[in-house]
Amino acid sequence: MRKPIQVEEAIDRVLEKSYEGEIEYVSIENSFHRVLGQDITATTDVPGFDRSPYDGYAVWAASTEAASASNPVVLEVVGTQGADSVWKESLKPFQAVKIMTGAAIPEGANAVIMKELTQEFRKDGKTYVQIKRKVEAGENISRIGEDMKKGSLLIEKGTVITPGISAVLATFGYHYVPVMKSPKVVVIATGSELLEVYKPLEKGKIHNSNTYMLQAQIFRAHGEPILYGIVKDTFQNVFQAVTKAMQMADIIITTGGVSVGDFDYIPKVYEHLQAQVLFNKIGMRPGSVTSAAVVGNKILFGLSGNPSACYVGFELFVRPYIRAMLGQKNCYLKRARAILTKDFLKPNPFTRFVRAKLSYHDGKLVADPIGRDKSNIVSSLIHTNSLIVLPGGSRGFQAGSEVNVLLIEDEEGASSWL
Amino acid sequence: MRKPIQVEEAIDRVLEKSYEGEIEYVSIENSFHRVLGQDITATTDVPGFDRSPYDGYAVWAASTEAASASNPVVLEVVGTQGADSVWKESLKPFQAVKIMTGAAIPEGANAVIMKELTQEFRKDGKTYVQIKRKVEAGENISRIGEDMKKGSLLIEKGTVITPGISAVLATFGYHYVPVMKSPKVVVIATGSELLEVYKPLEKGKIHNSNTYMLQAQIFRAHGEPILYGIVKDTFQNVFQAVTKAMQMADIIITTGGVSVGDFDYIPKVYEHLQAQVLFNKIGMRPGSVTSAAVVGNKILFGLSGNPSACYVGFELFVRPYIRAMLGQKNCYLKRARAILTKDFLKPNPFTRFVRAKLSYHDGKLVADPIGRDKSNIVSSLIHTNSLIVLPGGSRGFQAGSEVNVLLIEDEEGASSWL
């Protein structure tokens, strides 16, 4: 007899067995969307020097004190300051140095006036600039360290690399970026009813869809999927497949074979592996027979063969484990409060996870349950981006009420369950 | 003299020049996160036959009419129905066929009773099942086509492939999936102040960060980035680089060189290419000098060399063009209404796009402006997932007011501007 446990308890049993994976280095070109393997701290001040945010003229502000539209000040342009033309002397009063965007402020200057507000002219072989308004000391100078201060913590380990993070990594010269190794996850599909995707349909059989669905879920979770393929449901086949898979990966997922039918060999496989079973029944729908077990530092997840139950089981239990391996602190699914758009009036003794599309309307979050809420349905997964949580033991839920929703397209996670 | 145009007008000029790209086929294993190249319609009914959602016994419901806890009905188990063991006869009254999850309902049966609610026993060499409650006709049968009906449109062309879509594609036997070719986008960084990411910092120089930021933005937008590298800002260098890049890609991005400085050669390059300039000044901050031009069916984007301005320019103008090439109907950025968390009291003649982090609090959307709102700032991009739009000509915005926000981590887009 199997004893159902609560969802939260099941996740915690999985997380207790988790451990952090290793880091590796990849070139910055290959680092997008990987998970940072260490904290990123500013190794220099940015800007690294006081610099000009505009094209214009670096001046000593006091030289422009008397400037006005009717009485422009004229300064002598004594040089140019850019990346290739550095002006090495110190600026004197009533001198100006032409300066390019991003160039260092020359010594002696304490302000920049934008090019658009000036007029340059030549006279007697010299260059001058006419300025029609007073410039304040400090005007138009990007100060050393104003963007990022040397030594400050910028990005935490476990963060997924976004375009903005790529920019920061490049700024500090990370040609190679420390990232977490993607946990390897094998997917074994069990069931004699399964056909390879390239084979024509036969009466009584279905194409193996869970393998490709899980592959995509593993990619989304920043894991590295390994597709074992289809295994016919005999004990020998399944046992052999799981044994081989344990040599290939850290995480082994089987689909199907976890129920009480004559061909459900997963419990027996766990037994023969002398695995420590973490759970084999959960007080939830869909996927109440979702199972997990450990052998050494390998974890085995027995997900349902029903697509919707399989999908939910992956997000609820496998994803937190992958997050832990990726060194992420927030391993649980992120949650939000949203307005339910349909009635769920039938009382349910178990917690239900309803596939839903979460969207915004006028600044508010709205959760739309999608399609038929049955465990063997595939089509409801097309637009699923979240799971509505309907706690068990309640008397049903009415459209318009506020519910908890778990986000599955999210990269941040949460530090605790609901 | 450059004449500024409105942001919406600039996007529309870009979209007017866009055209749809081609499709290609990739194996389903490589299709995750690609963009669907054609509508997906159900090619068969799913389920393809009436089937059992549970392990149990298929029966003729009327046989159980009299069943109760005190007066169980006993049916003879005449066979087994699974993927490998098909029961070929027609079921008679008071007979049952043991049935596996997902197996076809045998002829003559019109209901299934779950295994957990029965007791099987053997007597005189025959197998029987005891049933303690009445089963309704139609109970526990997944009907043919109840998940997906043959011929129904399931997923539209231009949709990004998610795990749920992978499941549907596999269900219909798509070993190869039609996807849009990823538009090729070359990135050329101009500027003599730029250092390769692997070189040590020098006074007056900065690492080339825009190239890697844009690479990541291109990936996020489902384009294929090609990194041209750094080009020193002389007319000859920039002209040659752009000419070469036009042979490599559909979209050519340059960063830097669009302003009014002595080394800003992009306008001159457009002139020498006899390009049709779509715009070279926009009434916005940051990135007012963002430019675009076309030569034949190639489009050239001249983005700012300032990281934040470059980032915003890509999302506002390049991304819609890439979406159009990907056959997506909703090319504009998706928008939401959210509550502003900081004051922006300074009136601004131009529309401002403020880098922000959008999040949920108690079912409401909240937009947090990040860091210093200057065009040359990098650090604010770390947590940016959206852009707050502050329309020009207004008298400033107070914390707590509702504002429009553009979503940049979104995959759906919108069919129009704000």
PDB file of C-alpha atoms in Angstrom, chain A residues 195-365:
ATOM      1  CA  LEU A 195       5.572   4.420 -31.305  1.00  0.00           C
ATOM      2  CA  GLU A 196       8.689   6.247 -32.491  1.00  0.00           C
ATOM      3  CA  VAL A 197       7.818   9.700 -33.788  1.00  0.00           C
ATOM      4  CA  TYR A 198       8.811   8.734 -37.356  1.00  0.00           C
ATOM      5  CA  LYS A 199       6.577   5.649 -37.517  1.00  0.00           C
ATOM      6  CA  PRO A 200       3.041   5.689 -38.922  1.00  0.00           C
ATOM      7  CA  LEU A 201       0.228   5.407 -36.372  1.00  0.00           C
ATOM      8  CA  GLU A 202      -1.176   1.957 -35.632  1.00  0.00           C
ATOM      9  CA  LYS A 203      -4.471   1.115 -33.976  1.00  0.00           C
ATOM     10  CA  GLY A 204      -4.083   1.052 -30.192  1.00  0.00           C
ATOM     11  CA  LYS A 205      -0.737   2.857 -30.242  1.00  0.00           C
ATOM     12  CA  ILE A 206       0.354   6.459 -29.822  1.00  0.00           C
ATOM     13  CA  HIS A 207       3.456   8.406 -30.720  1.00  0.00           C
ATOM     14  CA  ASN A 208       5.983   8.946 -27.971  1.00  0.00           C
ATOM     15  CA  SER A 209       5.347  12.590 -27.141  1.00  0.00           C
ATOM     16  CA  ASN A 210       6.536  12.750 -23.530  1.00  0.00           C
ATOM     17  CA  THR A 211      10.186  12.353 -24.496  1.00  0.00           C
ATOM     18  CA  TYR A 212      10.172  15.479 -26.672  1.00  0.00           C
ATOM     19  CA  MET A 213       8.054  17.423 -24.226  1.00  0.00           C
ATOM     20  CA  LEU A 214      10.483  16.590 -21.428  1.00  0.00           C
ATOM     21  CA  GLN A 215      13.465  17.371 -23.629  1.00  0.00           C
ATOM     22  CA  ALA A 216      12.060  20.868 -24.087  1.00  0.00           C
ATOM     23  CA  GLN A 217      11.257  21.174 -20.377  1.00  0.00           C
ATOM     24  CA  ILE A 218      14.825  20.144 -19.533  1.00  0.00           C
ATOM     25  CA  PHE A 219      16.205  22.763 -21.957  1.00  0.00           C
ATOM     26  CA  ARG A 220      13.937  25.366 -20.395  1.00  0.00           C
ATOM     27  CA  ALA A 221      15.212  24.367 -16.948  1.00  0.00           C
ATOM     28  CA  HIS A 222      18.856  24.737 -18.154  1.00  0.00           C
ATOM     29  CA  GLY A 223      19.543  21.013 -18.043  1.00  0.00           C
ATOM     30  CA  GLU A 224      21.163  18.893 -20.740  1.00  0.00           C
ATOM     31  CA  PRO A 225      18.680  16.324 -22.016  1.00  0.00           C
ATOM     32  CA  ILE A 226      19.767  12.875 -23.146  1.00  0.00           C
ATOM     33  CA  LEU A 227      17.030  10.952 -24.956  1.00  0.00           C
ATOM     34  CA  TYR A 228      17.199   7.239 -24.215  1.00  0.00           C
ATOM     35  CA  GLY A 229      14.170   6.468 -26.345  1.00  0.00           C
ATOM     36  CA  ILE A 230      11.352   3.974 -25.892  1.00  0.00           C
ATOM     37  CA  VAL A 231      11.619   0.895 -23.690  1.00  0.00           C
ATOM     38  CA  LYS A 232       8.994  -1.860 -23.815  1.00  0.00           C
ATOM     39  CA  ASP A 233       7.446  -2.465 -20.454  1.00  0.00           C
ATOM     40  CA  THR A 234       9.000  -5.659 -19.248  1.00  0.00           C
ATOM     41  CA  PHE A 235      10.912  -5.644 -15.975  1.00  0.00           C
ATOM     42  CA  GLN A 236      14.168  -6.678 -17.660  1.00  0.00           C
ATOM     43  CA  ASN A 237      13.978  -3.917 -20.275  1.00  0.00           C
ATOM     44  CA  VAL A 238      13.164  -1.184 -17.837  1.00  0.00           C
ATOM     45  CA  PHE A 239      15.723  -2.334 -15.267  1.00  0.00           C
ATOM     46  CA  GLN A 240      18.462  -2.491 -17.889  1.00  0.00           C
ATOM     47  CA  ALA A 241      17.581   0.927 -19.293  1.00  0.00           C
ATOM     48  CA  VAL A 242      17.620   2.594 -15.869  1.00  0.00           C
ATOM     49  CA  THR A 243      20.922   0.928 -14.974  1.00  0.00           C
ATOM     50  CA  LYS A 244      22.538   2.179 -18.185  1.00  0.00           C
ATOM     51  CA  ALA A 245      21.036   5.620 -17.793  1.00  0.00           C
ATOM     52  CA  MET A 246      22.562   5.947 -14.323  1.00  0.00           C
ATOM     53  CA  GLN A 247      25.976   5.821 -15.987  1.00  0.00           C
ATOM     54  CA  MET A 248      25.018   8.630 -18.361  1.00  0.00           C
ATOM     55  CA  ALA A 249      23.467  11.239 -16.150  1.00  0.00           C
ATOM     56  CA  ASP A 250      22.827  12.739 -12.728  1.00  0.00           C
ATOM     57  CA  ILE A 251      19.078  12.636 -13.076  1.00  0.00           C
ATOM     58  CA  ILE A 252      17.082   9.786 -14.578  1.00  0.00           C
ATOM     59  CA  ILE A 253      13.493  10.315 -15.621  1.00  0.00           C
ATOM     60  CA  THR A 254      11.210   7.475 -16.617  1.00  0.00           C
ATOM     61  CA  THR A 255       7.730   8.098 -17.954  1.00  0.00           C
ATOM     62  CA  GLY A 256       4.979   5.566 -17.428  1.00  0.00           C
ATOM     63  CA  GLY A 257       5.035   2.368 -15.414  1.00  0.00           C
ATOM     64  CA  VAL A 258       4.472   3.990 -12.028  1.00  0.00           C
ATOM     65  CA  SER A 259       0.843   3.039 -11.557  1.00  0.00           C
ATOM     66  CA  VAL A 260      -0.792  -0.132 -10.331  1.00  0.00           C
ATOM     67  CA  GLY A 261      -1.236  -1.908 -13.671  1.00  0.00           C
ATOM     68  CA  ASP A 262       0.284  -5.271 -14.545  1.00  0.00           C
ATOM     69  CA  PHE A 263       3.013  -3.575 -16.604  1.00  0.00           C
ATOM     70  CA  ASP A 264       4.025  -0.935 -14.085  1.00  0.00           C
ATOM     71  CA  TYR A 265       7.545  -2.041 -13.299  1.00  0.00           C
ATOM     72  CA  ILE A 266       9.061   1.127 -11.866  1.00  0.00           C
ATOM     73  CA  PRO A 267       8.439   0.214  -8.191  1.00  0.00           C
ATOM     74  CA  LYS A 268      10.061  -3.163  -8.781  1.00  0.00           C
ATOM     75  CA  VAL A 269      13.024  -1.527 -10.537  1.00  0.00           C
ATOM     76  CA  TYR A 270      13.572   0.780  -7.548  1.00  0.00           C
ATOM     77  CA  GLU A 271      13.452  -2.271  -5.293  1.00  0.00           C
ATOM     78  CA  HIS A 272      16.043  -4.175  -7.306  1.00  0.00           C
ATOM     79  CA  LEU A 273      18.326  -1.149  -7.392  1.00  0.00           C
ATOM     80  CA  GLN A 274      18.007  -0.987  -3.609  1.00  0.00           C
ATOM     81  CA  ALA A 275      17.026   2.613  -4.112  1.00  0.00           C
ATOM     82  CA  GLN A 276      15.797   4.758  -1.263  1.00  0.00           C
ATOM     83  CA  VAL A 277      12.241   5.605  -2.276  1.00  0.00           C
ATOM     84  CA  LEU A 278      11.480   9.246  -1.412  1.00  0.00           C
ATOM     85  CA  PHE A 279       7.816   8.961  -2.295  1.00  0.00           C
ATOM     86  CA  ASN A 280       5.520   6.977  -4.547  1.00  0.00           C
ATOM     87  CA  LYS A 281       2.215   8.692  -3.975  1.00  0.00           C
ATOM     88  CA  ILE A 282       1.353  12.363  -3.604  1.00  0.00           C
ATOM     89  CA  GLY A 283      -1.899  14.009  -2.559  1.00  0.00           C
ATOM     90  CA  MET A 284      -2.299  15.832  -5.866  1.00  0.00           C
ATOM     91  CA  ARG A 285      -3.966  15.751  -9.283  1.00  0.00           C
ATOM     92  CA  PRO A 286      -2.732  15.118 -11.876  1.00  0.00           C
ATOM     93  CA  GLY A 287       0.171  12.783 -11.223  1.00  0.00           C
ATOM     94  CA  SER A 288      -0.661  11.235  -7.858  1.00  0.00           C
ATOM     95  CA  VAL A 289       1.596   8.260  -8.578  1.00  0.00           C
ATOM     96  CA  THR A 290       4.654  10.406  -9.337  1.00  0.00           C
ATOM     97  CA  SER A 291       7.623   8.729  -7.661  1.00  0.00           C
ATOM     98  CA  ALA A 292      11.199   9.542  -6.746  1.00  0.00           C
ATOM     99  CA  ALA A 293      14.081   7.490  -5.414  1.00  0.00           C
ATOM    100  CA  VAL A 294      17.819   7.862  -4.926  1.00  0.00           C
ATOM    101  CA  VAL A 295      20.757   5.517  -5.446  1.00  0.00           C
ATOM    102  CA  GLY A 296      23.993   7.125  -4.259  1.00  0.00           C
ATOM    103  CA  ASN A 297      24.084  10.589  -5.804  1.00  0.00           C
ATOM    104  CA  LYS A 298      21.753   9.697  -8.656  1.00  0.00           C
ATOM    105  CA  ILE A 299      18.111  10.585  -8.463  1.00  0.00           C
ATOM    106  CA  LEU A 300      15.357   8.722 -10.277  1.00  0.00           C
ATOM    107  CA  PHE A 301      12.059  10.363 -11.074  1.00  0.00           C
ATOM    108  CA  GLY A 302       9.155   8.154 -12.069  1.00  0.00           C
ATOM    109  CA  LEU A 303       6.753  10.441 -13.891  1.00  0.00           C
ATOM    110  CA  SER A 304       3.331   9.515 -15.167  1.00  0.00           C
ATOM    111  CA  GLY A 305       2.896   8.415 -18.764  1.00  0.00           C
ATOM    112  CA  ASN A 306      -0.039  10.798 -19.114  1.00  0.00           C
ATOM    113  CA  PRO A 307       1.256  13.959 -20.795  1.00  0.00           C
ATOM    114  CA  SER A 308      -0.305  16.540 -18.499  1.00  0.00           C
ATOM    115  CA  ALA A 309       0.622  14.602 -15.363  1.00  0.00           C
ATOM    116  CA  CYS A 310       4.149  14.129 -16.707  1.00  0.00           C
ATOM    117  CA  TYR A 311       4.470  17.841 -17.456  1.00  0.00           C
ATOM    118  CA  VAL A 312       3.304  18.879 -13.993  1.00  0.00           C
ATOM    119  CA  GLY A 313       5.493  16.270 -12.279  1.00  0.00           C
ATOM    120  CA  PHE A 314       8.566  17.612 -14.044  1.00  0.00           C
ATOM    121  CA  GLU A 315       7.908  21.224 -13.096  1.00  0.00           C
ATOM    122  CA  LEU A 316       6.982  20.474  -9.480  1.00  0.00           C
ATOM    123  CA  PHE A 317       9.742  18.020  -8.577  1.00  0.00           C
ATOM    124  CA  VAL A 318      12.487  17.760 -11.203  1.00  0.00           C
ATOM    125  CA  ARG A 319      12.907  21.463 -11.820  1.00  0.00           C
ATOM    126  CA  PRO A 320      13.683  22.358  -8.174  1.00  0.00           C
ATOM    127  CA  TYR A 321      16.312  19.615  -8.131  1.00  0.00           C
ATOM    128  CA  ILE A 322      17.908  20.979 -11.325  1.00  0.00           C
ATOM    129  CA  ARG A 323      17.869  24.474  -9.835  1.00  0.00           C
ATOM    130  CA  ALA A 324      19.691  23.199  -6.762  1.00  0.00           C
ATOM    131  CA  MET A 325      22.335  21.550  -8.965  1.00  0.00           C
ATOM    132  CA  LEU A 326      22.719  24.877 -10.775  1.00  0.00           C
ATOM    133  CA  GLY A 327      23.630  26.580  -7.506  1.00  0.00           C
ATOM    134  CA  GLN A 328      20.425  28.601  -7.431  1.00  0.00           C
ATOM    135  CA  LYS A 329      19.154  29.681  -4.034  1.00  0.00           C
ATOM    136  CA  ASN A 330      15.527  29.935  -5.098  1.00  0.00           C
ATOM    137  CA  CYS A 331      14.693  26.391  -6.129  1.00  0.00           C
ATOM    138  CA  TYR A 332      10.918  26.439  -5.728  1.00  0.00           C
ATOM    139  CA  LEU A 333       8.594  27.645  -8.463  1.00  0.00           C
ATOM    140  CA  LYS A 334       7.833  31.325  -8.290  1.00  0.00           C
ATOM    141  CA  ARG A 335       4.248  32.119  -7.424  1.00  0.00           C
ATOM    142  CA  ALA A 336       1.870  34.959  -8.058  1.00  0.00           C
ATOM    143  CA  ARG A 337      -1.664  35.846  -7.040  1.00  0.00           C
ATOM    144  CA  ALA A 338      -4.097  36.023  -9.931  1.00  0.00           C
ATOM    145  CA  ILE A 339      -7.772  36.125 -10.687  1.00  0.00           C
ATOM    146  CA  LEU A 340      -9.357  32.836 -11.724  1.00  0.00           C
ATOM    147  CA  THR A 341     -11.513  33.135 -14.856  1.00  0.00           C
ATOM    148  CA  LYS A 342     -13.528  29.899 -14.582  1.00  0.00           C
ATOM    149  CA  ASP A 343     -15.503  28.051 -11.921  1.00  0.00           C
ATOM    150  CA  PHE A 344     -14.022  24.957 -10.318  1.00  0.00           C
ATOM    151  CA  LEU A 345     -16.991  24.087  -8.184  1.00  0.00           C
ATOM    152  CA  LYS A 346     -16.330  20.409  -7.590  1.00  0.00           C
ATOM    153  CA  PRO A 347     -14.773  19.874  -4.159  1.00  0.00           C
ATOM    154  CA  ASN A 348     -11.548  17.906  -4.358  1.00  0.00           C
ATOM    155  CA  PRO A 349      -9.795  16.093  -1.529  1.00  0.00           C
ATOM    156  CA  PHE A 350      -6.415  16.604  -3.257  1.00  0.00           C
ATOM    157  CA  THR A 351      -4.505  19.672  -4.373  1.00  0.00           C
ATOM    158  CA  ARG A 352      -5.106  20.279  -8.046  1.00  0.00           C
ATOM    159  CA  PHE A 353      -2.653  21.847 -10.474  1.00  0.00           C
ATOM    160  CA  VAL A 354      -4.562  23.290 -13.388  1.00  0.00           C
ATOM    161  CA  ARG A 355      -2.674  24.157 -16.598  1.00  0.00           C
ATOM    162  CA  ALA A 356      -3.265  27.808 -17.255  1.00  0.00           C
ATOM    163  CA  LYS A 357      -2.318  30.827 -19.239  1.00  0.00           C
ATOM    164  CA  LEU A 358      -1.382  33.763 -17.065  1.00  0.00           C
ATOM    165  CA  SER A 359      -1.714  37.193 -18.612  1.00  0.00           C
ATOM    166  CA  TYR A 360      -2.072  40.871 -17.683  1.00  0.00           C
ATOM    167  CA  HIS A 361      -5.207  42.924 -18.036  1.00  0.00           C
ATOM    168  CA  ASP A 362      -5.157  46.552 -16.943  1.00  0.00           C
ATOM    169  CA  GLY A 363      -2.279  45.998 -14.558  1.00  0.00           C
ATOM    170  CA  LYS A 364      -3.866  42.896 -13.001  1.00  0.00           C
ATOM    171  CA  LEU A 365      -2.905  39.265 -13.285  1.00  0.00           C
TER     172      LEU A 365
END
